[in-house]
PDB file of C-alpha atoms in Angstrom:
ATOM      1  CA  UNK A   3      -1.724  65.778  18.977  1.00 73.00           C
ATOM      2  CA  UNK A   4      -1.578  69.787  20.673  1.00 87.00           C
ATOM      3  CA  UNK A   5      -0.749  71.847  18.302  1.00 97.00           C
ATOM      4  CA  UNK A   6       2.907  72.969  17.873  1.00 98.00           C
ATOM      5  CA  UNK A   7       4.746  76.525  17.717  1.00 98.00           C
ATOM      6  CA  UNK A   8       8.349  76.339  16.641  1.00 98.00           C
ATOM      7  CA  UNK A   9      11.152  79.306  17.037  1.00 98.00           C
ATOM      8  CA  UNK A  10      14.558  79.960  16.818  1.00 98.00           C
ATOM      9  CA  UNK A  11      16.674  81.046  19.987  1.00 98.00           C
ATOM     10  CA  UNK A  12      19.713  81.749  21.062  1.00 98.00           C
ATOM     11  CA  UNK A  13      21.476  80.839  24.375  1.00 98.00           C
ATOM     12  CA  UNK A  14      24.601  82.161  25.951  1.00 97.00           C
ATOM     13  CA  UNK A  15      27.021  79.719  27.415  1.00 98.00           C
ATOM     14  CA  UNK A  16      30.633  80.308  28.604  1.00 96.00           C
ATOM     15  CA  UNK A  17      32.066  80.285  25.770  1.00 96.00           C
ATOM     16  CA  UNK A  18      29.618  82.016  23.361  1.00 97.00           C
ATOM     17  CA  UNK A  19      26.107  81.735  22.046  1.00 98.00           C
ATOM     18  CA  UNK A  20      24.541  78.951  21.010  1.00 98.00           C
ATOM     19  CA  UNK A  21      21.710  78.316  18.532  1.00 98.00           C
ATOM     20  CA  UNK A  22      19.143  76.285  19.172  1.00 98.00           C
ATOM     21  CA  UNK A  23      15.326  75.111  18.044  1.00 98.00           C
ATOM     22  CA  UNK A  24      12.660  75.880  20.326  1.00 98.00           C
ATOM     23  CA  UNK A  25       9.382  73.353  20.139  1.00 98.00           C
ATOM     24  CA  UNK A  26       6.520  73.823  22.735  1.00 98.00           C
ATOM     25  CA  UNK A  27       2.563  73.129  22.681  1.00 98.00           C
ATOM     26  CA  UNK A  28       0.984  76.232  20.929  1.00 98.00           C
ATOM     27  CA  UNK A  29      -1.186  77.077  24.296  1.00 97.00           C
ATOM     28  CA  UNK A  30       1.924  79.326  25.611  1.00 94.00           C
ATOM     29  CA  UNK A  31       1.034  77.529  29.210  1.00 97.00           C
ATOM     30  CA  UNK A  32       4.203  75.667  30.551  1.00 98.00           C
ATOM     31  CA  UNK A  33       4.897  72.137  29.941  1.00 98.00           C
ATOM     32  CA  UNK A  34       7.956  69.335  31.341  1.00 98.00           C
ATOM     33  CA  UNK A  35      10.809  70.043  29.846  1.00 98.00           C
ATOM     34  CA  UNK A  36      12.670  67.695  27.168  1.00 99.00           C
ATOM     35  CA  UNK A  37      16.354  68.336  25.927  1.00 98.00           C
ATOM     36  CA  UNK A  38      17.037  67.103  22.162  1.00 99.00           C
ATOM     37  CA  UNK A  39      20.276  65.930  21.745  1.00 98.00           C
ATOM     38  CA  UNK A  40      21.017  65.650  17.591  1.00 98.00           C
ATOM     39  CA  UNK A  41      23.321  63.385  16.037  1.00 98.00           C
ATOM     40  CA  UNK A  42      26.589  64.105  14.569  1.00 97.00           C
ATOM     41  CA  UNK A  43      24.237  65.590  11.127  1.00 97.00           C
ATOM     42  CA  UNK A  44      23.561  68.655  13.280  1.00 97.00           C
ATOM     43  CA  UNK A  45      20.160  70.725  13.263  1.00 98.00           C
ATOM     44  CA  UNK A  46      18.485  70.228  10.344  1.00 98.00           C
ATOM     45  CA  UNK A  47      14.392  69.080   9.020  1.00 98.00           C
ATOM     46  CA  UNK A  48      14.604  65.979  10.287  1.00 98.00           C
ATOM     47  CA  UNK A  49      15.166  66.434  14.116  1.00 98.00           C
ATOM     48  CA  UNK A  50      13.239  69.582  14.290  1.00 98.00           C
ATOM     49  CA  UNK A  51      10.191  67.447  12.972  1.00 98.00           C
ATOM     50  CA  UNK A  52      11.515  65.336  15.414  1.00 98.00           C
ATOM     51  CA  UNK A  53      11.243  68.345  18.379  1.00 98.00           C
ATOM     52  CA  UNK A  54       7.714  68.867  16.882  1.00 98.00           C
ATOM     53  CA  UNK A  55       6.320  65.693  17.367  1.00 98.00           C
ATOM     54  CA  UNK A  56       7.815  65.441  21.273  1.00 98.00           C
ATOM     55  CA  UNK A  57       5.950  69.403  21.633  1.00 98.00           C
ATOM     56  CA  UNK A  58       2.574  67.823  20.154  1.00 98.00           C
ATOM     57  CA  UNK A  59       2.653  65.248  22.737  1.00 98.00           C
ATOM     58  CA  UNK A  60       2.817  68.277  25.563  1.00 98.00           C
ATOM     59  CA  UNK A  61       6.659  69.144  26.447  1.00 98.00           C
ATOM     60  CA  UNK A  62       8.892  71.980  25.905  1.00 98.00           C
ATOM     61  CA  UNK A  63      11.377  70.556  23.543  1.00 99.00           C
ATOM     62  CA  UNK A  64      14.914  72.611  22.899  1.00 99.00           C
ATOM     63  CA  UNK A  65      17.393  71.546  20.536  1.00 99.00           C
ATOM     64  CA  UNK A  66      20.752  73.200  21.198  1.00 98.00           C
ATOM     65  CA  UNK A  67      23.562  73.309  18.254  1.00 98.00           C
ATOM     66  CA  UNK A  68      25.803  71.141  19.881  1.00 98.00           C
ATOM     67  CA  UNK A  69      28.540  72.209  17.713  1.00 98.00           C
ATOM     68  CA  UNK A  70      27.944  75.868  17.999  1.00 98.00           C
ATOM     69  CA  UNK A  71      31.911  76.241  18.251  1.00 98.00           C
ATOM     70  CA  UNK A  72      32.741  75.636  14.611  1.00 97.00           C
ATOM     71  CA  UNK A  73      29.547  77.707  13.788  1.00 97.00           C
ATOM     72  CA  UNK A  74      25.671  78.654  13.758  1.00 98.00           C
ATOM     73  CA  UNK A  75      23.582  75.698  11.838  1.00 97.00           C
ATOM     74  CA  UNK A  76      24.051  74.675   9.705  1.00 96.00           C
ATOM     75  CA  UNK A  77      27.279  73.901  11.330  1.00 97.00           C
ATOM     76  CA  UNK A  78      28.184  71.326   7.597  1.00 94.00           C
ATOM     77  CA  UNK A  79      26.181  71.557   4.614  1.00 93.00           C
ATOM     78  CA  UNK A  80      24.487  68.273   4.156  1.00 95.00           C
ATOM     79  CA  UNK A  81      22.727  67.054   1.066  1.00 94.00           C
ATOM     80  CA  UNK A  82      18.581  66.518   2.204  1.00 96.00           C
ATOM     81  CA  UNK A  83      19.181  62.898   1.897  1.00 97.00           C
ATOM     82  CA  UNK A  84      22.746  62.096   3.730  1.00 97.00           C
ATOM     83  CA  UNK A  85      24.478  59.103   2.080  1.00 95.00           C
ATOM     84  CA  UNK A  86      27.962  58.896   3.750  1.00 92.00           C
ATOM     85  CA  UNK A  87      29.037  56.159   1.714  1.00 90.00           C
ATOM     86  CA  UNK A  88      28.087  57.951  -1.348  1.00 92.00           C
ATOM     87  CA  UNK A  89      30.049  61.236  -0.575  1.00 93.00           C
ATOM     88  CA  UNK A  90      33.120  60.124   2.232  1.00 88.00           C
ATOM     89  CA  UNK A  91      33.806  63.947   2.868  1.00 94.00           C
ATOM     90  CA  UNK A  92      30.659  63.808   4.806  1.00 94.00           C
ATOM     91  CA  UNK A  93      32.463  62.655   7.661  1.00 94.00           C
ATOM     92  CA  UNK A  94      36.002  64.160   6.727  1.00 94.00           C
ATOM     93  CA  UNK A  95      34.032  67.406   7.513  1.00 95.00           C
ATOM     94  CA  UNK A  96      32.238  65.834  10.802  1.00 96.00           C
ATOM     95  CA  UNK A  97      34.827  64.008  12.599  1.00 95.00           C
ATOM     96  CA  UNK A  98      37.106  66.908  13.507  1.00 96.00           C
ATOM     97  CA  UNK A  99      34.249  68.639  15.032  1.00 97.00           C
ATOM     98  CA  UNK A 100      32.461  65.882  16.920  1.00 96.00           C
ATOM     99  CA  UNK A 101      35.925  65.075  18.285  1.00 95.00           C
ATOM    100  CA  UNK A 102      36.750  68.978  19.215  1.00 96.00           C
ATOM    101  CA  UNK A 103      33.426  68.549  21.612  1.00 97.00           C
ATOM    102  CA  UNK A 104      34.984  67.249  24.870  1.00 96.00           C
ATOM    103  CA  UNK A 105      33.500  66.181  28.012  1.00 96.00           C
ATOM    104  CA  UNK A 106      34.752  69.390  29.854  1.00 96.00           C
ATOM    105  CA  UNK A 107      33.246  71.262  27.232  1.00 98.00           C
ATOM    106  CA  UNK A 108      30.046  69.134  26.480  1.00 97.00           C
ATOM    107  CA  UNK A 109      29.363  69.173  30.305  1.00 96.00           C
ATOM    108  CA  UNK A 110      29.353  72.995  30.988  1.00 96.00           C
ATOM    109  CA  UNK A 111      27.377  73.735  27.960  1.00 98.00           C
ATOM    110  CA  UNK A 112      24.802  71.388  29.256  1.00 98.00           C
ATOM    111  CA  UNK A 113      24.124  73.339  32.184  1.00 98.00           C
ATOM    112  CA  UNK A 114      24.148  76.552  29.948  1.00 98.00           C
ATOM    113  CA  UNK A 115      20.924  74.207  28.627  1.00 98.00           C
ATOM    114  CA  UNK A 116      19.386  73.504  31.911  1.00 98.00           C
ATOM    115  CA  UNK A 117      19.416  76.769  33.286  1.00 98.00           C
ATOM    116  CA  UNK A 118      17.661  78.134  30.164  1.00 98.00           C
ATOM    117  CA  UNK A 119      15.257  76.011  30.176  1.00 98.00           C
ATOM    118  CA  UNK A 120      14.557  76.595  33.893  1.00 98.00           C
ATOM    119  CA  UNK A 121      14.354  80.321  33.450  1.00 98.00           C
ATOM    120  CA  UNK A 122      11.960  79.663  30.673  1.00 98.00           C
ATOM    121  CA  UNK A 123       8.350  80.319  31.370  1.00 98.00           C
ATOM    122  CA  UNK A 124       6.981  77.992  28.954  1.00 98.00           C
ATOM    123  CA  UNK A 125       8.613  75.191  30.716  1.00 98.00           C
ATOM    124  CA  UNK A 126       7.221  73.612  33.868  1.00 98.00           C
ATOM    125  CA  UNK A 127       9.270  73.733  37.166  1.00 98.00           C
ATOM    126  CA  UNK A 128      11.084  70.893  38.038  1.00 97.00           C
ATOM    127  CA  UNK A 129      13.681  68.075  36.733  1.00 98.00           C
ATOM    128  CA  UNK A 130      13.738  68.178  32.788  1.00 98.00           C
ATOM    129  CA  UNK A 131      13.653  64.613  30.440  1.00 98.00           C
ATOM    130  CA  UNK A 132      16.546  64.129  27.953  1.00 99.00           C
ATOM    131  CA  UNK A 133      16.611  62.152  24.668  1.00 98.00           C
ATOM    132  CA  UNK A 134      19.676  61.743  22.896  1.00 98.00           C
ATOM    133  CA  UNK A 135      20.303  60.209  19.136  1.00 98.00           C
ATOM    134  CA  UNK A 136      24.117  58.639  17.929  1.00 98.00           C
ATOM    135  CA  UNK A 137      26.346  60.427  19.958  1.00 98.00           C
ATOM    136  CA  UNK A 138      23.366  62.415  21.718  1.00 98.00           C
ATOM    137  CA  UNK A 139      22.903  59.290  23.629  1.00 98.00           C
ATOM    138  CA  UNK A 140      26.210  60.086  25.069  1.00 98.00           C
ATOM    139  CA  UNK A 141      25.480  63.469  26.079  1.00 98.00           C
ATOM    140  CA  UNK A 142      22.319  62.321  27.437  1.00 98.00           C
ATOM    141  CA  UNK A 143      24.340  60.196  30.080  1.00 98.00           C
ATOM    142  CA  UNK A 144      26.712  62.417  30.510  1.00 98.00           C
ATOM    143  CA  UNK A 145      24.239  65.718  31.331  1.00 98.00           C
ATOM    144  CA  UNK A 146      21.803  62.799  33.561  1.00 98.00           C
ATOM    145  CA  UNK A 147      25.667  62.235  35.696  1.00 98.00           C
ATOM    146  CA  UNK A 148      26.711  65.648  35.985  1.00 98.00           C
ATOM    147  CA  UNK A 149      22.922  67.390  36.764  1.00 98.00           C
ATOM    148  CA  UNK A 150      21.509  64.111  38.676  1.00 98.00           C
ATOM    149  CA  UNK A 151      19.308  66.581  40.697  1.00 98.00           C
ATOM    150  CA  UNK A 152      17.695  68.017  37.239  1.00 98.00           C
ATOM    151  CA  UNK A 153      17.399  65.344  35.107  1.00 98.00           C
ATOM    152  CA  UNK A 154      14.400  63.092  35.766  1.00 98.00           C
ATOM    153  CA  UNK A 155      14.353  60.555  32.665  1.00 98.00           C
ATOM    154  CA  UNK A 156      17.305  60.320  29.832  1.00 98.00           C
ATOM    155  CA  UNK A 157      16.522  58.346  26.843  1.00 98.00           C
ATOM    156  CA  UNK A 158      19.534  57.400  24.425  1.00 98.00           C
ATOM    157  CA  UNK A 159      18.905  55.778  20.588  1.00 98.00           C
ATOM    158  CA  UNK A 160      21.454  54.085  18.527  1.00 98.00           C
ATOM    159  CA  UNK A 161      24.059  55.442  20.736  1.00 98.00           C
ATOM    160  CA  UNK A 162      27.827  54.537  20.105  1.00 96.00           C
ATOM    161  CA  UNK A 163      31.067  54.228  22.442  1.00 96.00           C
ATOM    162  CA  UNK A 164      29.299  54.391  25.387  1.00 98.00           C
ATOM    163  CA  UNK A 165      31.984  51.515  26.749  1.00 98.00           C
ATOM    164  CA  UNK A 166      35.184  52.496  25.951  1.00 97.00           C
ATOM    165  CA  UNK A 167      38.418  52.146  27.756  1.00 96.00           C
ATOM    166  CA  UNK A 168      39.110  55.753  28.195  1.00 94.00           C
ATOM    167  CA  UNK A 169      39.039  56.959  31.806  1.00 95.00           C
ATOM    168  CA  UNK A 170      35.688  59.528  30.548  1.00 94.00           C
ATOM    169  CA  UNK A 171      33.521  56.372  29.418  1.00 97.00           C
ATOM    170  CA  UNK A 172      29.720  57.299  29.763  1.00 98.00           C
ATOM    171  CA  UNK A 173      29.639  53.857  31.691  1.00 98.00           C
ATOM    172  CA  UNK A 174      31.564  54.583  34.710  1.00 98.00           C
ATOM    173  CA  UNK A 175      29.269  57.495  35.132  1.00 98.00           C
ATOM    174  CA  UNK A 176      26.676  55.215  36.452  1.00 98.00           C
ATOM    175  CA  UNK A 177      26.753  56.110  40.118  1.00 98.00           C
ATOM    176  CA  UNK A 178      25.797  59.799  39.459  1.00 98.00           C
ATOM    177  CA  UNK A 179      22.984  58.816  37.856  1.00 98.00           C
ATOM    178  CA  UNK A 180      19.644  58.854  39.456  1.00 98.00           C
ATOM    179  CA  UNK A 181      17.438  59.665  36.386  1.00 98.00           C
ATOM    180  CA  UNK A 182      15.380  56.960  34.796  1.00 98.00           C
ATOM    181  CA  UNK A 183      17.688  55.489  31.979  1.00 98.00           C
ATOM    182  CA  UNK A 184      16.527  53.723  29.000  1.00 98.00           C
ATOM    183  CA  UNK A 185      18.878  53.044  26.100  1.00 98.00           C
ATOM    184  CA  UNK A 186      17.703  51.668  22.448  1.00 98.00           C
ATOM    185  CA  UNK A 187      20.682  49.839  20.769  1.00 98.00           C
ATOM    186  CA  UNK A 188      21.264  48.576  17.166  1.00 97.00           C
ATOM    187  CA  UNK A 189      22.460  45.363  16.698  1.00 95.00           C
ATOM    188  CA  UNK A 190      23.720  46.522  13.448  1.00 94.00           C
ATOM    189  CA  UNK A 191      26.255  48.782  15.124  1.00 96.00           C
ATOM    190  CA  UNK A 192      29.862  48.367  14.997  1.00 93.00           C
ATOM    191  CA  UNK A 193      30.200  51.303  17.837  1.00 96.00           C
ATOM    192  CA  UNK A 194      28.096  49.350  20.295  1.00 97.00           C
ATOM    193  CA  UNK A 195      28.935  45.894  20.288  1.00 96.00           C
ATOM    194  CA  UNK A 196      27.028  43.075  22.411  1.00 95.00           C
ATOM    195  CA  UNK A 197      29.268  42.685  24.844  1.00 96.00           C
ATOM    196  CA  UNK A 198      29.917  46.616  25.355  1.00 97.00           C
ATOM    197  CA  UNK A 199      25.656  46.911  25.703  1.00 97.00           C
ATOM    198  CA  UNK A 200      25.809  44.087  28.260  1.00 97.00           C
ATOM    199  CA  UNK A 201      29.344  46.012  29.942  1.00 98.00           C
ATOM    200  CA  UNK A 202      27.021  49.332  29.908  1.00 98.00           C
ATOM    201  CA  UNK A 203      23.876  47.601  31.300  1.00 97.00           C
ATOM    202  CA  UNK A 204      26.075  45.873  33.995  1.00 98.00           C
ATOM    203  CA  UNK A 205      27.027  49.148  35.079  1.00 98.00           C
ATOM    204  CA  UNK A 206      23.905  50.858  35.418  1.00 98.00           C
ATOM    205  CA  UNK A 207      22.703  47.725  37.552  1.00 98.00           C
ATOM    206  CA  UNK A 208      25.793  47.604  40.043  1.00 98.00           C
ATOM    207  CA  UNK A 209      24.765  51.211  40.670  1.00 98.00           C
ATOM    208  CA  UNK A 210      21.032  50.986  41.531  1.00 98.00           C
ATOM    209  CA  UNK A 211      20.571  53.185  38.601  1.00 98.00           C
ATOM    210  CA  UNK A 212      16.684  52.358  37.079  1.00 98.00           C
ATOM    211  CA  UNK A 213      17.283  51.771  33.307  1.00 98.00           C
ATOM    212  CA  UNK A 214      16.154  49.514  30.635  1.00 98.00           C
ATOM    213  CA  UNK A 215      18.566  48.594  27.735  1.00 98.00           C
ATOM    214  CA  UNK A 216      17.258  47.051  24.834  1.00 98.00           C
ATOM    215  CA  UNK A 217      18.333  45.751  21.471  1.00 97.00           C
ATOM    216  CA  UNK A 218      16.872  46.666  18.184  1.00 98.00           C
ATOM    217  CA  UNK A 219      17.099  43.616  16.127  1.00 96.00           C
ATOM    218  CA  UNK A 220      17.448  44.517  12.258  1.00 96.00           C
ATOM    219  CA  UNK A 221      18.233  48.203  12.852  1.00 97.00           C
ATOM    220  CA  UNK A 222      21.455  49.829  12.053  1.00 96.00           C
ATOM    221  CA  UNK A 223      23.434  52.914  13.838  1.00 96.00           C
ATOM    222  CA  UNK A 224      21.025  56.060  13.058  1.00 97.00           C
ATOM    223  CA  UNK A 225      17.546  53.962  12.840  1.00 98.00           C
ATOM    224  CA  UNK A 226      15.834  57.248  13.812  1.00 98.00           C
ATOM    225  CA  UNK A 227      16.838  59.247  11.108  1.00 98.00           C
ATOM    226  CA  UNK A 228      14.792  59.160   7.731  1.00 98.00           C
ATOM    227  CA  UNK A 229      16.550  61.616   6.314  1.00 98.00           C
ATOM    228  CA  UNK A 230      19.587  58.982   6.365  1.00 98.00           C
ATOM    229  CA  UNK A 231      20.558  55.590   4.705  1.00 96.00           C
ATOM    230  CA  UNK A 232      20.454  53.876   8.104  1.00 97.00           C
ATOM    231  CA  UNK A 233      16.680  54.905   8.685  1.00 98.00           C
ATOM    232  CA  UNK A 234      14.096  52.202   9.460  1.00 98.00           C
ATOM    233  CA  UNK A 235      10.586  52.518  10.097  1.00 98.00           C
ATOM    234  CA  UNK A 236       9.349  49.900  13.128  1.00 98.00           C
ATOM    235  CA  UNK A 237      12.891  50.742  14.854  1.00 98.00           C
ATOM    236  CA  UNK A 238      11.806  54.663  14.640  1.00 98.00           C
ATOM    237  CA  UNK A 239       8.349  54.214  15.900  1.00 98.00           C
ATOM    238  CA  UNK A 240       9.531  51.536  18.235  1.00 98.00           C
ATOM    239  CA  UNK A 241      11.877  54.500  19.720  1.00 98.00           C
ATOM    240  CA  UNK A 242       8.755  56.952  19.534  1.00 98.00           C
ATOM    241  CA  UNK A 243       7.175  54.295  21.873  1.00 98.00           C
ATOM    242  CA  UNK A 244       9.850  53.810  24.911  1.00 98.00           C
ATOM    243  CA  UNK A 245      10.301  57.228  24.589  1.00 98.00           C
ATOM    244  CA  UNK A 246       6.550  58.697  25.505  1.00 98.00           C
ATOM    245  CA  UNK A 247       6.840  56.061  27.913  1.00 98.00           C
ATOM    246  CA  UNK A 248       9.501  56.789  29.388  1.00 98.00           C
ATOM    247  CA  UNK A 249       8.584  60.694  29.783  1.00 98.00           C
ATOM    248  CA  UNK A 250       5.276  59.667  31.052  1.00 98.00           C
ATOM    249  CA  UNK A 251       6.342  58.135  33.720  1.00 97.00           C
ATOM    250  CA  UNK A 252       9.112  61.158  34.830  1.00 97.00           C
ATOM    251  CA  UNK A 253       6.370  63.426  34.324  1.00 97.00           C
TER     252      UNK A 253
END
């Protein structure tokens, strides 16, 4: 693995500043560029490691505060090993902000994202990769539909209501995409049921868009996350797999 140099940065969006975690291969030369979309835990150890390893394998990895809005990170104090079923106010404190983040507002800091990253100079010209964890994977779709010219490969991990009958499902963004899609699922996820995978896959395929959808058997919502009850080993590095994959081929 290339060794790693990590910073802090700030970028300015339309409606403020946003913090945001800065990974990149330790050469200063410019690499493809990768945008980290976190969970609804926020920045914290765990994803930054996360940005690490994605630098070490030769991107340009940023990882934006999504929730920048209700604050700088860390956005909700979280214990270093998040239980939610051991402490319910965990999501009491969550919910209201992952629901204040709305498409509108989601999509226009995304290109806030893009456009630093293109006026970077360690980051290589061209379309950028996306990976996107929990409701990340939504963001990933939804940045691949609205950018379609800048977005060359969108990965999406455990990601919930990505079928949902609201007129703003990620599905019916399908035929904007033209990104390389691939989506891990958990079986073990109540937010992304069977028949809303095989809906979402459906979708993607009526539209010519080039995806792969797969199911993690055994693996719960948040498989990628050690620093959570839902983490699990051979689902994490089976992610770590599609996803170098998948970024080898965009890049």
């Amino acid at each position: 693995m290339t060794a790693v140099q990590g910073t802090d940065v700030d970028i300015t969006t339309e409606d403020g500043t946003t913090d945001a975690y800065l990974a990149h291969p330790a050469d200063g030369l410019p690499h493809p560029g990768v945008l980290l979309y976190q969970d609804a835990f926020g920045i914290r150890p765990r994803l930054k490691s996360m940005a690490d390893r994605l630098a070490g394998a030769g991107y340009t990895v940023l990882l934006p505060n999504v929730f920048y809005r209700s604050g700088r990170t860390p956005v909700v104090e979280l214990p270093e090993f998040i239980d939610p079923s051991a402490d319910p106010t965990i999501w009491q404190r969550l919910m209201p902000i992952m629901m204040s983040l709305t498409p509108e507002l989601s999509d226009r800091d995304s290109g806030a994202y893009l456009d630093w990253l293109a006026e970077s100079p360690l980051v290589a010209d061209g379309p950028v990769g996306i990976t996107g964890y929990c409701m990340g994977a939504r963001l990933a779709m939804r940045t691949a539909a609205a950018f379609p010219d800048r977005v060359a490969a969108a990965g999406g991990f455990h990601g919930g209501r990505m079928v949902t009958d609201d007129a703003d499902s990620p599905h019916l963004l399908a035929g904007r995409v033209t990104a390389e899609l691939y989506f891990g699922f958990a079986d073990q996820d109540q937010s992304m049921t069977e028949d809303q995978i095989r809906i979402f896959q459906e979708a993607l395929d009526a539209a010519g868009v080039r995806n792969t959808c797969e199911i993690y058997r055994g693996a719960a919502h948040g498989y990628t996350q050690a620093d959570t009850t839902s983490y699990s080993a051979a689902a994490d590095e089976r992610h770590w797999a599609a996803l170098l994959d998948l970024l080898k081929r965009a890049f």
